[in-house]
Tab-separated table of C-alpha atoms in Angstrom:
chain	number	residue	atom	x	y	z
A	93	UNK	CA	-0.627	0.950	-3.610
A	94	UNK	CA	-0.238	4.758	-3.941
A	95	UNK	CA	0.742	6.498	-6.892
A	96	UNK	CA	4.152	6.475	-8.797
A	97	UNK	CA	3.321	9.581	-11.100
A	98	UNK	CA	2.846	13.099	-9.392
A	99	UNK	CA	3.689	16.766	-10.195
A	100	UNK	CA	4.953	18.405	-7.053
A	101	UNK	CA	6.589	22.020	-6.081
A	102	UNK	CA	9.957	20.640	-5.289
A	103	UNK	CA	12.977	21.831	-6.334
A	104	UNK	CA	13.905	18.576	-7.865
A	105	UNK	CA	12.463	16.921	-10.986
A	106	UNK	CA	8.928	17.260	-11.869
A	107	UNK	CA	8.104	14.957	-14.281
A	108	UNK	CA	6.455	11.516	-12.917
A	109	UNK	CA	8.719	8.504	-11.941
A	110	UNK	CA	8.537	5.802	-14.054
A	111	UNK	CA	10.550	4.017	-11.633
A	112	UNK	CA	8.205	3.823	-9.136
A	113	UNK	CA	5.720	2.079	-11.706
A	114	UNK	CA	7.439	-0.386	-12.400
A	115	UNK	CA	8.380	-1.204	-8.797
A	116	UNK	CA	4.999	-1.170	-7.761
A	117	UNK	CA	3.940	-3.594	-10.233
A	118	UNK	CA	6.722	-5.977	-8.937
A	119	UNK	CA	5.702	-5.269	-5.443
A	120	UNK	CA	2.088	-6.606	-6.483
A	121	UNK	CA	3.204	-9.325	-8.434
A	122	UNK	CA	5.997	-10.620	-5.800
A	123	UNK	CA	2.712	-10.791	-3.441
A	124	UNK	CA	0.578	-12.413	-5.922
A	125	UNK	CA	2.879	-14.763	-6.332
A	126	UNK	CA	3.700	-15.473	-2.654
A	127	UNK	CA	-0.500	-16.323	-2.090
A	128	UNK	CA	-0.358	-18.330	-5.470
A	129	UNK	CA	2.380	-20.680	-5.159
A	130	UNK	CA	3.554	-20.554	-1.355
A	131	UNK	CA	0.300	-20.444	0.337
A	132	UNK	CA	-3.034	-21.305	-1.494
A	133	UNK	CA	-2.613	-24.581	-3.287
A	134	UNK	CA	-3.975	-27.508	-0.884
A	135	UNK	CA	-2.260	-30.057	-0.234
A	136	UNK	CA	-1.333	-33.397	-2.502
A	137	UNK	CA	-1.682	-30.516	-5.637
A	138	UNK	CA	1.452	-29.881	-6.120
A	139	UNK	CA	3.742	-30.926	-8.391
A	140	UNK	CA	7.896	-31.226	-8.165
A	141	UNK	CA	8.037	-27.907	-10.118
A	142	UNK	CA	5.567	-25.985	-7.896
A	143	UNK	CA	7.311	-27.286	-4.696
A	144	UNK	CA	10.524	-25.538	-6.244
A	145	UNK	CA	9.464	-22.822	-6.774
A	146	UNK	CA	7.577	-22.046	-3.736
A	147	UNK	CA	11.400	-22.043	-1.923
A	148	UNK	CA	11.694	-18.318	-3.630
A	149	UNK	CA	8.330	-17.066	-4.152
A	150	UNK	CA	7.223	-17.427	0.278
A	151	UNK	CA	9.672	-14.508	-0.070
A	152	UNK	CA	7.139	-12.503	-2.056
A	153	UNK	CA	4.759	-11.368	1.023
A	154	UNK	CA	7.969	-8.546	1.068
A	155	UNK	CA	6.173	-7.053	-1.732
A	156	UNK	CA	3.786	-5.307	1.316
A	157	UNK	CA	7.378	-3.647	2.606
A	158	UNK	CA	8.143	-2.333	-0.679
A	159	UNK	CA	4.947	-1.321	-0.583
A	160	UNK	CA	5.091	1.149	2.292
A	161	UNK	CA	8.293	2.153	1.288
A	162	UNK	CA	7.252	3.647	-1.964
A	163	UNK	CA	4.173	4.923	0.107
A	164	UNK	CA	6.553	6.861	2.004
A	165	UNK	CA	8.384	8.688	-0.800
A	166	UNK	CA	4.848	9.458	-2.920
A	167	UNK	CA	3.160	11.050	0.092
A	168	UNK	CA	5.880	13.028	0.902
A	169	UNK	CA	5.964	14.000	-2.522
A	170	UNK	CA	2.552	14.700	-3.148
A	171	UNK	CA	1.693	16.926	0.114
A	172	UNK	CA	3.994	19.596	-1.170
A	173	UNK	CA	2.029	22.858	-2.079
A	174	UNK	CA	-1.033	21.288	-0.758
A	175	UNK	CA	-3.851	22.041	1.999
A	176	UNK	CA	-5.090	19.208	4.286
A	177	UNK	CA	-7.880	19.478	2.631
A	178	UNK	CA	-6.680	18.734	-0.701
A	179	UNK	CA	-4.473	16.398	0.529
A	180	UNK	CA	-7.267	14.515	2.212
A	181	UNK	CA	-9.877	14.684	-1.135
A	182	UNK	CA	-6.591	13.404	-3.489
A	183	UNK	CA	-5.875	10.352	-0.921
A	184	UNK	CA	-9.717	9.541	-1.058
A	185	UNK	CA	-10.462	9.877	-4.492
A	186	UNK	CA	-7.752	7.829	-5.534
A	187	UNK	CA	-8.316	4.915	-3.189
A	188	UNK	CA	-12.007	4.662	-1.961
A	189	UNK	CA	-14.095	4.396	-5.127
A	190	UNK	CA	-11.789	1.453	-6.496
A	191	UNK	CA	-11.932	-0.188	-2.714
A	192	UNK	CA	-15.465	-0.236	-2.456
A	193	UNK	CA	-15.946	-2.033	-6.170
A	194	UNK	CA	-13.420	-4.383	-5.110
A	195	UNK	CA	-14.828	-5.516	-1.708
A	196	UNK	CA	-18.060	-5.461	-3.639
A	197	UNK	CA	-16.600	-8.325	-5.844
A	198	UNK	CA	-14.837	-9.806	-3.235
A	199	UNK	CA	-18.136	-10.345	-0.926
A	200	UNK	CA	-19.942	-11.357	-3.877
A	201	UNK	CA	-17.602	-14.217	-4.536
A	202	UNK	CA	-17.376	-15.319	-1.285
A	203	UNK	CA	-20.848	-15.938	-1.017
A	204	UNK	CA	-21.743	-17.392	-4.874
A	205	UNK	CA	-18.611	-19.320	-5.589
A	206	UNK	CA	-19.047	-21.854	-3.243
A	207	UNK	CA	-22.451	-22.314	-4.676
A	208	UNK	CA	-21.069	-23.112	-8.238
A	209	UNK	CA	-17.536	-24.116	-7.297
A	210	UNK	CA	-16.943	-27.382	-5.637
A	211	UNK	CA	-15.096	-27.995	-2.497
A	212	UNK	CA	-15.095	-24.971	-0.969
A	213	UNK	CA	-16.065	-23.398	2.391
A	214	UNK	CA	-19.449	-21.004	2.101
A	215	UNK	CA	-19.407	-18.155	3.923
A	216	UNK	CA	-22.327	-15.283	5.019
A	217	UNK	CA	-21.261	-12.080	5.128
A	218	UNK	CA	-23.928	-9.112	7.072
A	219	UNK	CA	-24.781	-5.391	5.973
A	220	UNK	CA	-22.723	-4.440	9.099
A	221	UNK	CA	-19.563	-6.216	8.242
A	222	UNK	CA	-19.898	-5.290	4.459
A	223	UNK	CA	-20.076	-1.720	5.718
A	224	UNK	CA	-16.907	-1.834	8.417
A	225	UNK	CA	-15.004	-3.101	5.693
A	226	UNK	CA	-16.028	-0.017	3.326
A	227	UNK	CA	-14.341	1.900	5.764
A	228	UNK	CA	-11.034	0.358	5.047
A	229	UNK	CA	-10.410	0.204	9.258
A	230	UNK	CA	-12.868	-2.694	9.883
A	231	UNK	CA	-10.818	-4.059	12.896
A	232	UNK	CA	-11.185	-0.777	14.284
A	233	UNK	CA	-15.461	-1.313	14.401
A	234	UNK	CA	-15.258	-4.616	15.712
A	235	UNK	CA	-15.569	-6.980	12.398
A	236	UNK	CA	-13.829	-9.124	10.408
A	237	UNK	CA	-11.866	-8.493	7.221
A	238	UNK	CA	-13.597	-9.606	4.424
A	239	UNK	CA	-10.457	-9.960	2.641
A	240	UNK	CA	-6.869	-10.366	4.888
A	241	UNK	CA	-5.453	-8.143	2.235
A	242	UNK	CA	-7.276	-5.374	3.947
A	243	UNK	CA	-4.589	-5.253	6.979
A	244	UNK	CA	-2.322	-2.754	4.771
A	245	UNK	CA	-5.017	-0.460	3.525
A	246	UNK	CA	-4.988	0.249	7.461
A	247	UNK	CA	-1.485	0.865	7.968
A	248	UNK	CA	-1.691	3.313	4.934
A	249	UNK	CA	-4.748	5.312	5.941
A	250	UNK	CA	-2.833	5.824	9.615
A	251	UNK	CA	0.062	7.205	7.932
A	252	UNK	CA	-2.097	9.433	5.864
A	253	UNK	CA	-3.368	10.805	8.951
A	254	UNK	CA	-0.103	11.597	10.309
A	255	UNK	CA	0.667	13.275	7.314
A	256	UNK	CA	-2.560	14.942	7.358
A	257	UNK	CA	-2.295	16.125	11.083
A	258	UNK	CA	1.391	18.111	10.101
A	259	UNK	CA	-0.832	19.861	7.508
A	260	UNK	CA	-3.285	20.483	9.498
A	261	UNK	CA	-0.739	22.173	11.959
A	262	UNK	CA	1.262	24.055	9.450
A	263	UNK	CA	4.556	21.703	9.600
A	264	UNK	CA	5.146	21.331	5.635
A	265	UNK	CA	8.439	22.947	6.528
A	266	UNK	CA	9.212	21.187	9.721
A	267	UNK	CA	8.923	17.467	7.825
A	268	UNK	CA	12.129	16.395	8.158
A	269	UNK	CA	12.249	16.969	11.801
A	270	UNK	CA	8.651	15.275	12.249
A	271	UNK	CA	10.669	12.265	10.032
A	272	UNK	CA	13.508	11.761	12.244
A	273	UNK	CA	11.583	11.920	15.690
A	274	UNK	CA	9.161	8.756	14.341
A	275	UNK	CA	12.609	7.433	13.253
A	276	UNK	CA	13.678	8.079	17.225
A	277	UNK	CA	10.902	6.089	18.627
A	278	UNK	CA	11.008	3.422	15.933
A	279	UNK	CA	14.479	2.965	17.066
A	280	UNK	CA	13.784	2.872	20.677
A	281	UNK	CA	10.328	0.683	20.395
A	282	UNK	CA	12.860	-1.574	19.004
A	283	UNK	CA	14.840	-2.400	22.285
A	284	UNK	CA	11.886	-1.401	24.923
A	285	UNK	CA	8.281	-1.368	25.131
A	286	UNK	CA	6.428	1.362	24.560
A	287	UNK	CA	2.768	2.435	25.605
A	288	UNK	CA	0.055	0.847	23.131
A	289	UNK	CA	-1.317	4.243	22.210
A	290	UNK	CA	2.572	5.298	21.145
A	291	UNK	CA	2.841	1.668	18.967
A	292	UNK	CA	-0.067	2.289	17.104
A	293	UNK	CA	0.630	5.812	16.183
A	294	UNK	CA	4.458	5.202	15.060
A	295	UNK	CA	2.850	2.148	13.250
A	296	UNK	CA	4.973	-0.360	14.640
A	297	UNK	CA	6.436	-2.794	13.484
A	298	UNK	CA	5.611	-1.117	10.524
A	299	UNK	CA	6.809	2.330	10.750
A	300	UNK	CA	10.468	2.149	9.461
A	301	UNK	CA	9.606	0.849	6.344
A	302	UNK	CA	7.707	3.993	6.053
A	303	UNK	CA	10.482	6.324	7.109
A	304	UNK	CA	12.705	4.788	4.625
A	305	UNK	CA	10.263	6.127	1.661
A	306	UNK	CA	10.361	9.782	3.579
A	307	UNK	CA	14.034	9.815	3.972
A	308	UNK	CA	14.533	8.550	0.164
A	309	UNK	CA	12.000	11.565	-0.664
A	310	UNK	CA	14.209	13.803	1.278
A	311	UNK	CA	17.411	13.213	-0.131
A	312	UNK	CA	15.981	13.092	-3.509
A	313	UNK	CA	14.778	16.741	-2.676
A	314	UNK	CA	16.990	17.928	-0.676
A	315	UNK	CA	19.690	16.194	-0.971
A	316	UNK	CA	22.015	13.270	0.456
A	317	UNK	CA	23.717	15.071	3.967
A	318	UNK	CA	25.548	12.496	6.323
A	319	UNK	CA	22.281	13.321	8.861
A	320	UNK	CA	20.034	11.888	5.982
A	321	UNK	CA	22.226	9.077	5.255
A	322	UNK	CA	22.697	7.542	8.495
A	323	UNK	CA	18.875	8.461	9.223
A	324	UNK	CA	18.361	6.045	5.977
A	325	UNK	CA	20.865	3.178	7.720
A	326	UNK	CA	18.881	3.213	10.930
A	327	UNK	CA	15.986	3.227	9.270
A	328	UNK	CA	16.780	-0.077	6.833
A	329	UNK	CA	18.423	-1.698	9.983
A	330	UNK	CA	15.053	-1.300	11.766
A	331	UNK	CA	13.406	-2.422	8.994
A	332	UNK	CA	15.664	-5.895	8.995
A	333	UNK	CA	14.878	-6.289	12.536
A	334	UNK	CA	10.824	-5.996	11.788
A	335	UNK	CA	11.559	-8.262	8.791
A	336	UNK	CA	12.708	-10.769	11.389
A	337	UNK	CA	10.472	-10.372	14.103
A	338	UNK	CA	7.298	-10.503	11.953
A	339	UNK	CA	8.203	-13.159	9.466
A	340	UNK	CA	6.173	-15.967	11.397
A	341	UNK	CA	2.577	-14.351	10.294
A	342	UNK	CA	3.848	-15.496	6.523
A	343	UNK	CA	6.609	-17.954	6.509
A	344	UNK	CA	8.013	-20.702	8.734
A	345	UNK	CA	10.790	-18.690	10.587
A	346	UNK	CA	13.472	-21.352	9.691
A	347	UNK	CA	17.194	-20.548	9.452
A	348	UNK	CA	17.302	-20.147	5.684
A	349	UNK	CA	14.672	-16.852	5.931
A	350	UNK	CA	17.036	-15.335	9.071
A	351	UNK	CA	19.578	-15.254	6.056
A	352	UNK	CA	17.525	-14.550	3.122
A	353	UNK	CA	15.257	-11.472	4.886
A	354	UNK	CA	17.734	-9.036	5.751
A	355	UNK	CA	19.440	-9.754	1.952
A	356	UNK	CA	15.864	-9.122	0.529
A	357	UNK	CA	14.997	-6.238	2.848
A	358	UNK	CA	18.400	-4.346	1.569
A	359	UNK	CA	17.781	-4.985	-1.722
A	360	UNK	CA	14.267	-3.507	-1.874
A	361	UNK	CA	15.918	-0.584	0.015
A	362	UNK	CA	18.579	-0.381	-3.061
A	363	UNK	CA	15.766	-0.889	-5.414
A	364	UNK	CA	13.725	2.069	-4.322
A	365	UNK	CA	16.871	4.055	-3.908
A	366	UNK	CA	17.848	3.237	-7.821
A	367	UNK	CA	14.767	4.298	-9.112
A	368	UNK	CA	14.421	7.438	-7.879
A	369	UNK	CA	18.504	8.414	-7.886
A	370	UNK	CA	18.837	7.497	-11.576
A	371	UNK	CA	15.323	8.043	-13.377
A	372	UNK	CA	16.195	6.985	-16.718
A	373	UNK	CA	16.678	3.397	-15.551
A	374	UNK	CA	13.094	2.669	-16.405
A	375	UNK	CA	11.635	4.083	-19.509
A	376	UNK	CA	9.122	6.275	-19.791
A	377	UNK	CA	6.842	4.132	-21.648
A	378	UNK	CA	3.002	3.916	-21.693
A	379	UNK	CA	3.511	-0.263	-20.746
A	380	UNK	CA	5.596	0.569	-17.783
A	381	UNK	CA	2.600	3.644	-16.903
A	382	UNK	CA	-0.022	1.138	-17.451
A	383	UNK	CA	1.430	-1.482	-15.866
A	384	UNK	CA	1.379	1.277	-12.674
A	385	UNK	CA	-1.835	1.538	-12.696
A	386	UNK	CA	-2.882	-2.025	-13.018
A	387	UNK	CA	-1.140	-2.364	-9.310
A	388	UNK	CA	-3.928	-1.072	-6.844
A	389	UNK	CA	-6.596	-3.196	-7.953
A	390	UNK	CA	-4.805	-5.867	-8.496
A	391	UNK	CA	-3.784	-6.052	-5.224
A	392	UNK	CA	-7.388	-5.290	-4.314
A	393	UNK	CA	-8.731	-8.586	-5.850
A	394	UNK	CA	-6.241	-11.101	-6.532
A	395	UNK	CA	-6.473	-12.968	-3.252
A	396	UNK	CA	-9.920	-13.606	-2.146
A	397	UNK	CA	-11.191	-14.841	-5.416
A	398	UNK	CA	-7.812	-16.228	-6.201
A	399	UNK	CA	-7.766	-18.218	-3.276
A	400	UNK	CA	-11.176	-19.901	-4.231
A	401	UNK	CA	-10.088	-20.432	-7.317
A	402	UNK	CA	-7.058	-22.456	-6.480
A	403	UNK	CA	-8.282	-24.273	-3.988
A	404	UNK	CA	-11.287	-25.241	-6.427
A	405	UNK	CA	-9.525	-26.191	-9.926
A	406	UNK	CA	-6.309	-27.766	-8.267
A	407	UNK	CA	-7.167	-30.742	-7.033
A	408	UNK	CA	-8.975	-31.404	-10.116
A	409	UNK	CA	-6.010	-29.813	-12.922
A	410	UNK	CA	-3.259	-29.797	-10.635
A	411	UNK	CA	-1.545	-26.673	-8.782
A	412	UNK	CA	0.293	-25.624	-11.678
A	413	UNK	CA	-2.541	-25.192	-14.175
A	414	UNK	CA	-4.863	-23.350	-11.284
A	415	UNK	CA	-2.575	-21.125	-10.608
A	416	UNK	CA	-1.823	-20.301	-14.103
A	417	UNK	CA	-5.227	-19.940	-15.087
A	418	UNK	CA	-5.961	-17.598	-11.837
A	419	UNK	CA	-3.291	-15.018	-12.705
A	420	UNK	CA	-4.377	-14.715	-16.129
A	421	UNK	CA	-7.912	-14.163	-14.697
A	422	UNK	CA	-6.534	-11.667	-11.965
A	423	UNK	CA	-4.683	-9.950	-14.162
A	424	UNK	CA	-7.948	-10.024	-16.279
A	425	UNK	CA	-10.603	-8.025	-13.346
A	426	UNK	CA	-7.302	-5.939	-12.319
A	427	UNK	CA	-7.305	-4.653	-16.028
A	428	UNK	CA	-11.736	-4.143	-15.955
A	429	UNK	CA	-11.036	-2.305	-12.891
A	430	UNK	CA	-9.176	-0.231	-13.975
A	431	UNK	CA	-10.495	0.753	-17.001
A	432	UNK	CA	-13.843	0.885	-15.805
A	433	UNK	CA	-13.460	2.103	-12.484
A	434	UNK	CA	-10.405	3.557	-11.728
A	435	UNK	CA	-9.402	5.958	-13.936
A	436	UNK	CA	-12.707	7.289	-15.394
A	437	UNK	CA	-14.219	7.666	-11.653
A	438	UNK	CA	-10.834	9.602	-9.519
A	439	UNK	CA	-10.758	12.901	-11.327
A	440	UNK	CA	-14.814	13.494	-10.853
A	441	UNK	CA	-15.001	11.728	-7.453
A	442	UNK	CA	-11.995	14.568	-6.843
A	443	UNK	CA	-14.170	17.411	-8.312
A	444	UNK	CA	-17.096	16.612	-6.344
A	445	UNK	CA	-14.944	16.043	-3.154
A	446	UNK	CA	-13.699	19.786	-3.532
A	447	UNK	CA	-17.005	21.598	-4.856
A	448	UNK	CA	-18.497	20.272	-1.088
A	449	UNK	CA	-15.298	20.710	0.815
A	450	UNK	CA	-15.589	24.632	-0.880
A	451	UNK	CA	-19.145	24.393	-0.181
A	452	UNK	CA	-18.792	23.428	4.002
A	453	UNK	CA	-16.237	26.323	4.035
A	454	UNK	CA	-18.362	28.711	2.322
A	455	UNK	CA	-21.069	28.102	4.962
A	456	UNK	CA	-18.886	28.196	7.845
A	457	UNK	CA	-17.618	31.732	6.865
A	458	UNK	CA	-21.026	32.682	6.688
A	459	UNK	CA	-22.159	31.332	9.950
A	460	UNK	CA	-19.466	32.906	11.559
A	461	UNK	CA	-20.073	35.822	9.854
A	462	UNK	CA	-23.625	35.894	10.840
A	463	UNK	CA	-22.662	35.237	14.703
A	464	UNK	CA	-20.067	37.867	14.949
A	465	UNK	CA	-20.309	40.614	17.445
C-alpha cells in the first residue's frame, strides 16, 4: 500500500526497488485471494476444487503483514532529506485522491447493486458516514467502515504520524534509537498490559510488523551490526506471537494455522529481506513497475464490490466461475484507477499541496513580522 520506487539521500542505492513491486503485488493478491476463495463464496457454492484450495489461500489475509512490513522500510526510506511538511503533502498526495474515488465506488455499489443484483443485502449509507470514511479514521468519528478493508489505511496513517512527529522534532538522525524503543515496548506489551493510550500509539498488535520494515531499512542503509540483527529477531518473534494471537478475526484458530503462521510469518520476513539485500532478484521491468502500481487500488476496491459479486453470480454459476469472473473484473477497475486516477492526479495534487503549504508559511512570516516589537 505505499510505494516500492523512491529516490532517497542515503548512502546506499538510489535507484527504485523493483523488489518491493513485485512483493506488493503478491501482498494484494495473497489478500484478494484470501476474501475470494476462503471467505466470500456462500455456502452449498462450492465445488471439491474450491474447498481445496481454500486450505492455502485463508492464509492470504498475511498479505496485510507484508503489507506493513514493506510500509516500514518505504517510509523510512522516503523521510530522508525531507521536511514534515513535505513528508506530510507526499503521504497525502499519494494516498487520498485514489481513496476518496474508491470509497466513492465502493458506496455507490453498495447502494445500486442490490437493486440490479439478486440476493443481496441493500444497504443506506448517510453524508456523515460517507464523509468519516473520507477521512480514512472513520472509527475514530464514531461511524462505520464502509468497506472493512479500511482498518489498515488506519494503522498506516498512525504510523505516518509517528514518523511525522520525529520530523517535526528534528530526530531524522536519532531514528534508529526512536526504532528500537517502539521495539522495547512492543516487546514488553507482549508479556504485560500496557495503558490504552501507550497500545494505540505503539500500534499494537500491529507495531512489530512495522519495526521489522524500519530495521530492514536500517541495515540496508546502514548496515547489518549484531544490535540490528537481533533487533530484527525480536522483532519477527513478536510478530509470530501477534500472528497467533490475532489469527481468530480471519481464520478458525485450529492446530494446523499454530503451525503454518509462524512458517508464513518467517517467510514474509525472508521475503522482504531478499528483495531488498539482493536487488537484481526481480527485474527491472516496466510489468513488474506496473504491476506496483496496480497494488493500492486494487486493494482499495476488490472487496466490497467483490464480495457482492460473489455472493450474487455463485449460487447461480457456481463459486469457481464467480470468483473467476470477479478477479478479472477487479483487476479490471484496479487498472481504470490507476490510469485514470492515480497517476495523472499525485504529482498536481502534490504541487498544489506545496504552493498552499508555501503560501500558509509565507503569511505566517508576515504576520509575525507585522506583530513584532
Amino acid at each position: 500500500m505505499t510505494d516500492g520506487h523512491l529516490t532517497t539521500g542515503h548512502s546506499g542505492p538510489k535507484d527504485r526497488l523493483p523488489g518491493l513491486d513485485l512483493i506488493r503485488f503478491f501482498a494484494a493478491s495473497s489478500v484478494l485471494i484470501y476474501h475470494y476463495v476462503s471467505s466470500y463464496p456462500p455456502a452449498g457454492t462450492t465445488s471439491p476444487l474450491v474447498d481445496s484450495l481454500t486450505h492455502a489461500t485463508r492464509y492470504g489475509y498475511l498479505g496485510v503483514e507484508l503489507f506493513f512490513m514493506i510500509s516500514g522500510f518505504v517510509i523510512l526510506w522516503s523521510v530522508q532529506g525531507r521536511s514534515p511538511g513535505q513528508f506530510a503533502i507526499s503521504r497525502f498526495s499519494r494516498l487520498y485522491p485514489t481513496f476518496w474515488v474508491a470509497v466513492l465506488l465502493a458506496a455507490g455499489a453498495l447502494v445500486v447493486m442490490p437493486k440490479i443484483l439478486p440476493g443481496l443485502q441493500t444497504h443506506e449509507i448517510s453524508l456523515r458516514q460517507l464523509a468519516a470514511n473520507a477521512t480514512m479514521v472513520p472509527g475514530m468519528l464514531g461511524a462505520a467502515r464502509i468497506d472493512e478493508i479500511y482498518w489498515t489505511l488506519e494503522m498506516e496513517l498512525r504510523f505516518y504520524f509517528l514518523v511525522f512527529l520525529l520530523l517535526v522534532l528534528r530526530q531524522e538522525r536519532h531514528l534508529e534509537r526512536w526504532v528500537m524503543l517502539w521495539l522495547t515496548v512492543c516487546t514488553l506489551g507482549a508479556f504485560v498490559t500496557l495503558p490504552r493510550a501507550i497500545n494505540f500509539l505503539s500500534l499494537n498488535p500491529y507495531g512489530p510488523f512495522f519495526i521489522v520494515g524500519c530495521i530492514v531499512y536500517l541495515g540496508y542503509s546502514r548496515g547489518w551490526q549484531a544490535p540490528r540483527l537481533a533487533a530484527l529477531l525480536t522483532s519477527a518473534v513478536l510478530c509470530v506471537m501477534a500472528s497467533l494471537e490475532v489469527r481468530g478475526e480471519f481464520i478458525t484458530p485450529d492446530a494446523l494455522s499454530g503451525k503454518v503462521i509462524p512458517i508464513a510469518v518467517i517467510a514474509i520476513v525472508g521475503l522482504l529481506i531478499a528483495v531488498v539485500r539482493w536487488p537484481t532478484l526481480v527485474p527491472n521491468t516496466r510489468l513488474i513497475y506496473r504491476l506496483g502500481a496496480l497494488t493500492y487500488p486494487l486493494y482499495l476496491t476488490h472487496a466490497a464490490i467483490g464480495r457482492m459479486m460473489i455472493e450474487s453470480f455463485a449460487p447461480r454459476f457456481g463459486a469457481g466461475w464467480a470468483i473467476i469472473g470477479t478477479t478479472i473484473a477487479a483487476l479490471i477497475i484496479a487498472w481504470l484507477l490507476t490510469v485514470l486516477v492515480d497517476e495523472p492526479v499525485r504529482k498536481p495534487v502534490n504541487r498544489l499541496c506545496q504552493r498552499c503549504l508555501d503560501g500558509l508559511w509565507l503569511a505566517f512570516r508576515k504576520l509575525r513580522s507585522a506583530t513584532a516589537p
